[in-house]
Each structure stands twice: as structure tokens, then as C-alpha cells.
Coordinates of C-alpha atoms in Angstrom, one line a residue:
Chain I
M1 CA -68.2 56.4 41.1
K2 CA -64.9 57.8 39.9
E3 CA -62.3 58.8 42.7
N4 CA -61.4 62.7 42.5
K5 CA -58.4 62.4 45.0
Y6 CA -57.0 65.6 43.7
D7 CA -59.9 67.8 44.7
D8 CA -59.1 66.7 48.4
P9 CA -57.3 69.7 49.7
E10 CA -54.6 67.8 51.8
F11 CA -53.7 65.6 48.6
F12 CA -53.6 68.5 46.5
S13 CA -51.5 70.3 48.5
A14 CA -49.3 67.3 49.0
Y15 CA -49.1 66.9 44.9
A16 CA -48.0 70.8 44.7
G17 CA -45.1 69.8 46.6
M18 CA -43.7 67.4 44.2
T19 CA -40.6 68.5 41.8
R20 CA -42.9 67.6 39.1
S21 CA -45.4 70.3 40.2
K22 CA -42.9 72.8 41.0
L23 CA -40.8 72.7 38.1
G24 CA -43.3 71.4 35.4
L25 CA -41.8 69.2 32.5
A26 CA -38.2 69.8 33.7
G27 CA -39.0 68.3 37.1
A28 CA -40.8 65.2 35.7
G29 CA -38.2 61.9 35.4
E30 CA -39.9 60.5 32.6
W31 CA -40.2 63.8 30.1
P32 CA -36.8 63.5 28.3
E33 CA -37.9 59.9 27.2
L34 CA -41.7 60.9 27.0
E35 CA -40.5 64.1 24.7
K36 CA -38.6 62.1 22.2
L37 CA -41.8 59.9 21.6
L38 CA -43.9 63.1 20.6
P39 CA -44.6 63.7 17.2
D40 CA -44.6 66.9 15.2
F41 CA -47.5 69.2 16.7
S42 CA -48.3 71.2 13.5
N43 CA -51.9 72.0 12.9
K44 CA -52.7 69.0 14.9
R45 CA -56.0 68.6 17.1
V46 CA -54.8 67.4 20.5
L47 CA -56.7 65.7 23.2
D48 CA -54.8 65.7 27.3
L49 CA -56.7 63.2 29.1
G50 CA -55.9 63.9 32.7
C51 CA -54.0 66.8 32.0
G52 CA -53.6 68.2 35.7
Y53 CA -51.4 71.1 35.7
G54 CA -51.5 71.5 31.9
W55 CA -47.8 71.2 31.2
H56 CA -48.3 68.9 28.1
C57 CA -51.1 71.3 26.8
A58 CA -48.9 73.9 26.9
Y59 CA -45.9 72.3 25.5
A60 CA -48.4 71.0 22.4
A61 CA -49.8 74.5 22.1
A62 CA -46.3 76.1 22.1
H63 CA -45.1 73.4 19.3
G64 CA -47.8 74.6 16.8
A65 CA -51.1 72.4 17.7
H66 CA -54.1 73.8 15.8
S67 CA -56.0 73.1 19.3
V68 CA -55.7 71.4 22.7
L69 CA -58.2 70.1 24.9
G70 CA -56.9 69.4 28.4
V71 CA -59.6 67.1 30.6
D72 CA -59.5 66.4 34.2
I73 CA -61.6 65.2 36.9
S74 CA -60.3 67.6 39.2
A75 CA -61.3 71.5 39.6
K76 CA -58.1 72.3 41.5
M77 CA -55.9 70.8 39.1
L78 CA -57.8 72.8 36.2
D79 CA -57.7 75.9 38.0
E80 CA -53.6 75.5 38.0
A81 CA -53.7 74.7 34.5
A82 CA -55.3 77.7 33.7
R83 CA -53.2 80.1 35.9
R84 CA -50.0 78.2 34.6
N85 CA -50.6 77.0 31.1
G86 CA -53.5 78.9 29.5
G87 CA -53.5 80.0 25.9
S88 CA -55.7 81.1 23.3
N89 CA -56.0 77.6 21.4
I90 CA -56.1 75.8 24.9
E91 CA -59.6 74.7 26.1
Y92 CA -59.4 73.2 29.7
R93 CA -62.8 70.9 30.4
R94 CA -63.8 69.2 33.9
A95 CA -64.8 65.6 33.1
A96 CA -64.0 62.2 33.8
M97 CA -62.2 60.6 30.9
E98 CA -64.3 57.7 31.3
D99 CA -67.5 60.1 30.4
L100 CA -66.0 61.9 27.4
V101 CA -68.1 61.7 24.2
F102 CA -66.6 62.8 20.8
A103 CA -67.3 62.0 17.3
E104 CA -65.5 59.6 15.2
G105 CA -62.1 61.2 14.2
S106 CA -62.1 64.2 16.5
F107 CA -58.4 64.2 17.3
D108 CA -54.9 63.6 15.6
L109 CA -53.2 63.2 18.6
V110 CA -54.1 62.0 22.0
L111 CA -51.8 62.4 25.1
S112 CA -52.4 60.8 28.7
S113 CA -49.7 61.4 31.3
L114 CA -49.9 59.1 34.5
A115 CA -53.6 59.0 34.4
L116 CA -54.8 55.7 32.8
H117 CA -54.1 53.9 36.1
Y118 CA -56.8 55.5 37.6
V119 CA -59.6 54.1 34.8
R120 CA -61.1 50.8 35.9
D121 CA -62.2 49.9 32.6
Y122 CA -59.1 50.0 30.4
P123 CA -60.5 48.2 27.2
K124 CA -63.5 50.4 26.9
M125 CA -61.1 53.7 27.3
I126 CA -58.8 52.4 24.4
R127 CA -61.8 51.8 22.3
N128 CA -63.0 55.3 22.8
I129 CA -59.7 56.8 22.1
S130 CA -59.1 54.6 18.9
E131 CA -62.7 56.0 17.6
W132 CA -62.0 59.5 18.6
L133 CA -58.8 59.5 16.6
A134 CA -58.6 60.1 13.1
P135 CA -56.6 57.5 10.8
N136 CA -52.9 57.6 11.5
G137 CA -53.6 59.5 14.6
A138 CA -51.4 59.1 17.4
F139 CA -51.9 58.0 21.1
I140 CA -48.8 58.5 23.4
F141 CA -49.3 57.9 26.9
S142 CA -47.3 57.1 30.4
T143 CA -49.2 54.7 33.3
E144 CA -47.6 53.3 36.0
H145 CA -45.8 50.2 35.1
P146 CA -47.2 46.5 36.2
V147 CA -44.3 45.7 38.4
F148 CA -45.3 48.8 40.5
T149 CA -48.7 48.4 40.6
A150 CA -48.9 44.3 40.9
R151 CA -48.7 44.1 45.0
G152 CA -50.8 47.2 45.5
D153 CA -48.9 49.1 48.4
Q154 CA -46.4 50.4 45.8
D155 CA -43.5 50.5 48.3
W156 CA -40.2 49.0 49.0
Y157 CA -39.8 46.1 51.2
R158 CA -37.1 47.1 53.9
D159 CA -35.5 45.3 56.7
A160 CA -35.8 46.0 60.2
Q161 CA -34.2 49.3 60.1
G162 CA -35.7 50.8 57.2
N163 CA -33.2 50.0 54.6
I164 CA -34.6 49.0 51.1
L165 CA -34.2 45.6 50.5
H166 CA -36.2 45.1 46.9
F167 CA -39.1 46.1 45.5
P168 CA -41.8 43.4 46.1
V169 CA -44.1 41.9 43.1
D170 CA -47.0 40.0 43.7
R171 CA -50.5 39.2 42.4
Y172 CA -49.4 39.8 39.2
F173 CA -52.0 38.0 37.2
D174 CA -55.0 39.2 39.5
E175 CA -55.9 42.7 37.5
G176 CA -58.1 45.1 38.9
E177 CA -58.5 47.4 42.0
R178 CA -55.5 48.4 44.3
E179 CA -55.1 50.6 47.4
A180 CA -52.1 52.2 47.2
V181 CA -50.5 54.8 49.3
F182 CA -49.5 58.2 47.3
L183 CA -48.5 61.1 48.9
G184 CA -49.3 59.7 52.2
Q185 CA -52.9 59.0 51.5
K186 CA -54.9 56.0 50.2
V187 CA -55.7 56.2 46.5
I188 CA -57.5 53.8 44.4
K189 CA -55.4 52.6 41.4
Y190 CA -56.2 49.8 38.7
H191 CA -53.2 46.7 38.0
R192 CA -53.0 45.8 34.5
T193 CA -50.8 43.2 33.2
L194 CA -48.3 44.2 30.4
T195 CA -50.0 41.7 28.4
T196 CA -53.5 43.8 28.8
L197 CA -51.8 47.2 28.3
L198 CA -50.2 46.2 25.3
G199 CA -52.7 43.6 24.0
V200 CA -55.7 45.9 24.1
L201 CA -54.2 48.3 22.0
L202 CA -53.0 45.8 19.1
E203 CA -56.7 44.6 19.4
N204 CA -58.0 47.8 18.7
G205 CA -56.2 48.6 15.5
F206 CA -53.2 50.3 16.9
L207 CA -49.6 49.8 15.6
L208 CA -47.0 50.1 18.6
R209 CA -44.2 52.4 17.9
A210 CA -42.2 52.6 21.3
V211 CA -42.6 50.7 24.6
V212 CA -40.2 52.3 27.1
E213 CA -39.3 52.2 30.7
P214 CA -38.1 55.7 31.3
Q215 CA -34.8 56.2 33.5
P216 CA -34.7 59.5 35.2
P217 CA -32.2 61.8 33.5
Q218 CA -28.7 62.5 35.0
T219 CA -29.8 66.0 35.6
L220 CA -32.4 64.6 38.1
R221 CA -30.6 61.9 39.7
H222 CA -29.3 63.9 42.8
L223 CA -33.0 64.2 44.2
P224 CA -33.6 62.0 47.1
E225 CA -37.0 60.6 45.5
M226 CA -34.8 59.3 42.4
Q227 CA -31.9 57.6 44.5
N228 CA -33.4 54.2 43.8
E229 CA -35.3 54.8 40.7
L230 CA -32.8 52.2 38.7
R231 CA -33.7 49.5 41.0
R232 CA -37.3 48.9 39.4
P233 CA -39.4 50.3 36.7
M234 CA -42.1 52.6 37.9
M235 CA -43.8 53.8 34.7
L236 CA -44.4 52.4 31.1
L237 CA -44.3 54.8 28.2
V238 CA -46.0 53.7 25.1
S239 CA -46.3 55.4 21.6
A240 CA -48.9 53.7 19.4
V241 CA -50.6 54.9 15.9
K242 CA -54.2 54.1 14.7
Q243 CA -53.9 52.0 11.5
Q244 CA -56.3 53.1 8.9
Chain S
M1 CA -17.3 31.8 26.1
K2 CA -21.0 30.5 25.6
E3 CA -22.0 28.4 28.4
N4 CA -23.1 24.9 27.6
K5 CA -24.9 23.8 30.9
Y6 CA -26.9 21.3 29.3
D7 CA -24.3 19.2 28.5
D8 CA -23.3 18.8 32.4
P9 CA -24.5 15.3 33.2
E10 CA -26.0 16.2 36.6
F11 CA -27.7 19.5 35.1
F12 CA -29.2 17.5 32.3
S13 CA -30.5 14.7 34.3
A14 CA -32.3 17.4 36.4
Y15 CA -33.7 18.9 33.2
A16 CA -34.8 15.4 32.2
G17 CA -37.0 15.7 35.1
M18 CA -39.1 18.5 34.5
T19 CA -42.7 18.1 33.4
R20 CA -41.8 20.0 30.0
S21 CA -39.0 17.5 29.5
K22 CA -41.3 14.4 30.2
L23 CA -44.4 15.7 28.6
G24 CA -43.2 17.6 25.7
L25 CA -45.4 20.7 24.7
A26 CA -48.2 19.3 26.7
G27 CA -46.2 19.9 29.8
A28 CA -44.9 23.4 29.3
G29 CA -46.9 26.0 31.2
E30 CA -46.7 28.5 28.3
W31 CA -47.4 26.2 25.3
P32 CA -51.1 27.0 25.4
E33 CA -50.4 30.8 24.6
L34 CA -47.2 30.5 22.3
E35 CA -49.4 27.7 19.9
K36 CA -51.8 30.6 19.5
L37 CA -49.2 33.0 18.3
L38 CA -47.8 30.5 15.8
P39 CA -48.8 31.0 12.2
D40 CA -50.0 28.6 9.2
F41 CA -46.4 26.4 8.7
S42 CA -47.4 25.2 5.1
N43 CA -44.2 25.2 3.2
K44 CA -42.3 27.5 5.5
R45 CA -38.6 27.2 5.9
V46 CA -38.2 27.2 9.6
L47 CA -35.1 27.8 12.0
D48 CA -35.6 26.9 15.7
L49 CA -32.8 28.7 17.8
G50 CA -32.1 26.6 21.1
C51 CA -34.2 23.9 20.1
G52 CA -33.6 21.3 23.0
Y53 CA -35.6 18.1 22.8
G54 CA -36.8 19.2 19.3
W55 CA -40.7 19.6 20.4
H56 CA -41.0 22.5 18.6
C57 CA -39.2 21.2 15.5
A58 CA -41.7 18.2 15.3
Y59 CA -44.8 20.4 15.8
A60 CA -43.4 22.7 13.1
A61 CA -43.0 19.5 10.7
A62 CA -46.3 18.1 11.7
H63 CA -48.1 21.3 10.6
G64 CA -46.7 21.4 7.1
A65 CA -43.5 23.1 7.4
H66 CA -41.0 22.8 4.0
S67 CA -38.0 22.2 6.5
V68 CA -37.0 22.7 9.8
L69 CA -33.5 23.3 11.2
G70 CA -33.2 23.0 15.0
V71 CA -30.1 24.5 16.6
D72 CA -28.7 23.9 20.0
I73 CA -25.2 24.4 21.7
S74 CA -25.9 21.0 23.6
A75 CA -25.0 17.6 22.2
K76 CA -27.0 15.8 24.7
M77 CA -30.0 17.9 24.0
L78 CA -29.6 17.2 20.1
D79 CA -29.3 13.6 20.9
E80 CA -32.6 13.6 22.8
A81 CA -34.0 15.8 19.9
A82 CA -33.0 13.1 17.6
R83 CA -34.4 10.2 19.3
R84 CA -37.8 11.8 20.3
N85 CA -38.4 14.4 17.7
G86 CA -36.6 13.4 14.4
G87 CA -38.3 13.6 10.8
S88 CA -37.3 13.7 7.4
N89 CA -37.3 17.4 6.9
I90 CA -36.1 18.2 10.4
E91 CA -32.3 18.6 10.6
Y92 CA -30.5 19.2 13.9
R93 CA -27.3 21.1 14.2
R94 CA -25.0 21.5 17.1
A95 CA -23.9 25.4 17.2
A96 CA -24.5 28.3 19.4
M97 CA -27.3 30.3 18.0
E98 CA -24.5 33.4 18.0
D99 CA -21.9 31.9 15.9
L100 CA -24.7 30.8 13.0
V101 CA -24.2 32.2 9.5
F102 CA -27.0 32.1 6.8
A103 CA -27.4 33.8 3.9
E104 CA -30.2 36.8 3.8
G105 CA -33.9 35.6 3.5
S106 CA -33.0 31.7 4.3
F107 CA -36.2 31.3 6.5
D108 CA -39.5 32.1 6.8
L109 CA -39.9 31.8 10.3
V110 CA -37.9 31.8 13.3
L111 CA -38.8 30.4 16.7
S112 CA -36.9 30.2 20.1
S113 CA -38.3 28.6 23.0
L114 CA -36.6 30.0 26.4
A115 CA -33.2 30.6 25.0
L116 CA -32.8 33.9 24.3
H117 CA -31.8 34.9 27.9
Y118 CA -28.6 32.8 27.7
V119 CA -27.5 34.9 24.8
R120 CA -24.9 38.1 25.7
D121 CA -25.8 40.4 22.5
Y122 CA -29.1 40.5 22.5
P123 CA -29.2 43.4 19.6
K124 CA -26.6 41.5 17.5
M125 CA -28.8 38.2 17.4
I126 CA -31.8 40.3 16.7
R127 CA -30.1 42.1 13.8
N128 CA -29.1 38.6 12.4
I129 CA -32.7 36.9 12.9
S130 CA -33.9 39.9 10.8
E131 CA -31.3 39.2 8.2
W132 CA -32.2 35.4 7.9
L133 CA -35.8 36.3 7.6
A134 CA -37.5 36.6 4.0
P135 CA -39.6 39.5 3.9
N136 CA -42.9 39.3 6.1
G137 CA -41.1 36.5 7.8
A138 CA -42.2 36.0 11.3
F139 CA -39.9 35.6 14.7
I140 CA -41.9 34.1 17.4
F141 CA -40.1 33.5 20.9
S142 CA -40.4 33.0 24.7
T143 CA -37.7 34.3 26.8
E144 CA -37.5 34.8 30.7
H145 CA -39.6 37.9 31.9
P146 CA -37.4 40.9 32.7
V147 CA -39.4 40.7 36.4
F148 CA -37.8 37.3 36.8
T149 CA -34.3 37.8 35.5
A150 CA -33.7 41.3 37.1
R151 CA -32.5 40.7 40.7
G152 CA -30.5 37.4 39.6
D153 CA -31.1 34.9 41.8
Q154 CA -34.6 34.0 40.3
D155 CA -36.1 33.0 43.4
W156 CA -39.1 33.9 45.9
Y157 CA -38.6 36.3 48.8
R158 CA -39.4 34.0 52.0
D159 CA -39.9 34.7 55.6
A160 CA -37.9 32.9 58.6
Q161 CA -40.5 29.6 58.0
G162 CA -39.8 29.6 54.3
N163 CA -43.3 30.7 53.3
I164 CA -43.4 32.7 50.2
L165 CA -43.8 36.3 50.8
H166 CA -43.6 37.9 47.3
F167 CA -40.9 38.2 44.3
P168 CA -38.2 40.6 44.7
V169 CA -37.2 43.0 42.0
D170 CA -34.1 44.7 42.0
R171 CA -31.0 46.0 39.7
Y172 CA -33.7 46.4 36.8
F173 CA -32.2 48.9 34.7
D174 CA -28.5 47.4 35.3
E175 CA -28.7 45.1 32.4
G176 CA -26.2 42.2 31.8
E177 CA -25.1 39.0 33.4
R178 CA -26.8 37.4 36.0
E179 CA -25.8 34.1 38.0
A180 CA -28.9 32.1 38.5
V181 CA -29.7 29.0 40.2
F182 CA -31.6 26.9 38.1
L183 CA -32.1 23.0 38.9
G184 CA -29.9 23.5 41.7
Q185 CA -27.1 24.7 39.9
K186 CA -25.5 28.2 39.0
V187 CA -26.4 29.2 35.4
I188 CA -25.2 32.4 33.7
K189 CA -28.4 34.2 32.3
Y190 CA -28.9 37.8 30.7
H191 CA -31.0 40.5 32.2
R192 CA -32.8 43.0 29.6
T193 CA -35.4 45.4 30.1
L194 CA -38.6 45.1 28.5
T195 CA -37.6 48.7 26.9
T196 CA -34.7 46.6 25.2
L197 CA -36.5 43.5 24.4
L198 CA -39.1 45.2 22.4
G199 CA -37.3 48.4 21.4
V200 CA -34.3 46.4 19.5
L201 CA -37.2 44.3 17.6
L202 CA -38.7 47.8 16.6
E203 CA -35.3 49.4 15.6
N204 CA -34.7 46.3 13.5
G205 CA -37.7 46.4 11.4
F206 CA -39.9 44.4 13.0
L207 CA -43.7 45.0 13.7
L208 CA -45.2 43.9 17.0
R209 CA -47.8 41.1 16.8
A210 CA -48.3 40.2 20.4
V211 CA -46.6 40.5 23.6
V212 CA -48.1 38.2 26.0
E213 CA -47.1 36.8 29.8
P214 CA -48.4 33.5 29.9
Q215 CA -50.4 32.0 32.7
P216 CA -50.3 28.6 33.1
P217 CA -53.2 26.5 31.8
Q218 CA -56.2 25.0 34.4
T219 CA -54.7 21.7 33.2
L220 CA -51.4 22.1 34.7
R221 CA -52.1 24.3 37.8
H222 CA -52.4 21.2 40.4
L223 CA -48.5 20.9 39.8
P224 CA -46.5 21.9 42.5
E225 CA -44.3 24.0 40.7
M226 CA -47.5 25.9 39.4
Q227 CA -48.9 27.0 42.5
N228 CA -47.5 30.3 42.5
E229 CA -47.3 31.1 39.0
L230 CA -50.2 33.7 39.0
R231 CA -47.9 35.8 41.4
R232 CA -45.4 37.1 39.2
P233 CA -44.7 37.0 35.4
M234 CA -41.7 34.2 34.5
M235 CA -41.9 34.6 30.8
L236 CA -42.8 36.8 28.3
L237 CA -43.7 35.6 24.4
V238 CA -43.3 38.0 21.3
S239 CA -44.7 37.7 17.9
A240 CA -43.0 39.9 15.4
V241 CA -43.0 40.3 11.5
K242 CA -40.2 41.5 9.6
Q243 CA -41.7 44.4 7.6
Q244 CA -40.4 44.4 3.8

């Protein structure tokens, strides 16, 4: 069973309070780095896996995409997406990304923002994405960094007074399910090594264009949640191109 | 000044006691994974940066290399290399790899085993390696993993009884010099993010073929120093090809 945490009212409400939910792309620490990786959208058929509030879908449409399909497992997220980021060439569809079926070469660009760490079978997902992409199609995604997902609790290690000492890494090569605490609730995520994250892309015919661990921009560093973001990597951005 | 720790008698003697020094490639935990990345050596002109005892030079020569040049800053290491791994088409040269000068396209393959983390100016080193390589030449290296180098002390975090709790990550985005403790002595190493390690290669026209965090093979897991090697990544192996 795929977890649909975002339809839990309490979790959804906590998510709505995050800076990225209130401000959209401008409130997402990784956005300036992710934006640099995005290609020309002109006439592209775009798929957004785990589209959430639809910020990236709206961005793609505003930058000339031919069509945009945003997919998310959460009905509540898609309600927000339709409300905030609708558009005549944007379609929102409710589905777990693992269950999607498309014809070969259906898209020119696949995006996924902070959703792949919820997917259990990464190799199968990447194989599907490779099939769905036309030759020279791009796959650009962010996911939680292996350093961040390895131990499982995704929290700093603190002294008795609660001061942060460092970020703990453990169980790195033990890939699989982790019970993380996110927005005060237990959420199932999947830890994968960097070896797997990149290796599976290479095995599926992708060329690596960029691998970036984003640092929050100066404009957001004053926020309380950004104070320690330079002490450990939290996300990984990857730009890959499907070779012919 | 480039540090030449390996010519310190005490350090050199401690290094000589390591499993990898006594057994060569068979005693190096990462070797089975590194070997998989190596290309056909037939008629290749090979450069080994930081060749140490010369195990990889001998391997290249035994597998058909046209010529092998092993470079190391330490005279003591090169004495061992000549004694253990000499050969008619192997030359050993004493130099800091940062000071080398070669004509464009002088080599078909550049190897470097666990030496790049001693180099202060990584972008300049990679630019040089790219120049020294002929088109389609390969650059295959191992280096310490950013998780391992970030905080600086390169040691586990332990409880009051000395039991390992986890591996601490800190200062990740603060790239530069670290004073690590290795073989009981202080050694200067350089921490770089994964973003930098891979990004500089891409900027210099390299295509990424493989990015691997090696796990020790079953044959070495009984050794005391391997007991915790699955808990955090210690090394990164990269295979890159110079595009025309």
C-alpha cells in the first residue's frame, strides 16, 4: 500500500504552514538551484510526478510548455493545485506515480520535486520514466539526500541541553524503508545510496547533466529553519537526459 | 606547501601495517568495485596520480598497458613501488601531482587511488587531467567520500563507554582544509561536496560513466576495521570519460 500522508488533515494542515507552501517556489530553499537545471519549456509535453500544490506545473505552463500533467496521490494537494495553479493546458490527475501507465515517448520532460523518496521501487520507477520520455527527453528531479535519509529519524543529534551537535549518519548501505518524523508525524520514506540513485539512471540509458546539493539562497537564510542548512546536505537535485 | 606525510618514518611505518599495504589490491576493500570500472588496458598510456606502493601500476602493466607512469610525492612510497611493483614499461617519478606538466593528450587513462583528497585545488587538477587525456580518454579515481571528510576528524561518534553510536556529519558546505587523524597522526585533507566533485568533472567536458560508493567484499568483512563499514560511506569511486 502506498502511503497517502498528505490527505491526513493534521499533516496537510502542518504542510500548509511551511514556508514553501505559503510562498511557493520563492519559499523553497532549493528552487534557485533547481530552476537553473530546467530546460527551455517551449512546446514540451511535461509530466510532474508528485506535483503537490502544482507550483512547478504552473511554472512550466508559464514558460511555454505545450501541455502539463501534474500527478499526485493526495486529493487535498490536488485541490490546492487546481485552486492556486490551474491553467488551460494543465491537467491534474490523482494517482500514485507507481501506478501510472503511458505510451512510450509520451513526454519531453519529466519533473519530480521531493517525491521519489516516497517510492519503494526506484529501479522500476526510473525504468518507467525512461520509457515515457521521448529520445533526448529530460528527467529533472529533487529527492532527499542519502545523508539525510540514511539513519531514518532525519533529525540532528543534540546534547543534553538540546543544542545541535551534528547530523548523524548510520545504516547507510542498508537501503529500504525508514520511519521518519516530518511535520510532527511518522512518515514512511525510502533510503537509497547515492550509488543507487545515480547508478540506476545510468543503467537505464540516462546521461547525467548535473548533480547538485542545493544550499539555501541568501534571501532565505534568515529563516529559523535555514540556520543549520549548511551543516549537512538535505536534498539532491539531478538533471538527466535520455540518450537515443 | 604540499604535505608529504608518507615520508614521515612513523607514519610510513603505520601505513605499512595496514591490510592494503600488506596484501596489495586483495587487501583493499574498494578494489573489487574499482576493478569493475577499469577499461581494457591494451596499448594504453597510463598515468597513476598518487601511486603509492604501485599496485595499480603493476595491474595496468600486467593487463597490457603500453606504458605506465606512477607519480607520488613520497620517496619512501616510490622505493616500495620499485621494489614490489617494478616493470620494464613502468616508470616511477617523484612529484606532487599538482606540479606535473604534460603535453595535451599524453595519456589514454588516468588513475588515482585515494589521493585527490590531499589536493587543495581540485578544479585546477581536473582541468589538467582533462588536458593530459586524449579524446575518449578515461579518468577513474577513488577519493574519500564527502560524508567522511565533512566534519574533519573522520571518526565515529561514541558513547561514554566508547561504543560507536553513528558517524557525525557537520560543516558539509564549508569546503576546504581539514585536519584529520589518520594512522594516529594529524594529516591535512580537503573536504569537497559531491556537487563539486562531480560538477567540476562535468564542467571540464567529462561524461560520468559510474559513481560508486564501494562496500567491502564478503572476503574482507571479518576484519576488525571492516565491522562498521556498512554504516557510512567512506569512499567514492568515479569513472569519467573525456568527450571529444
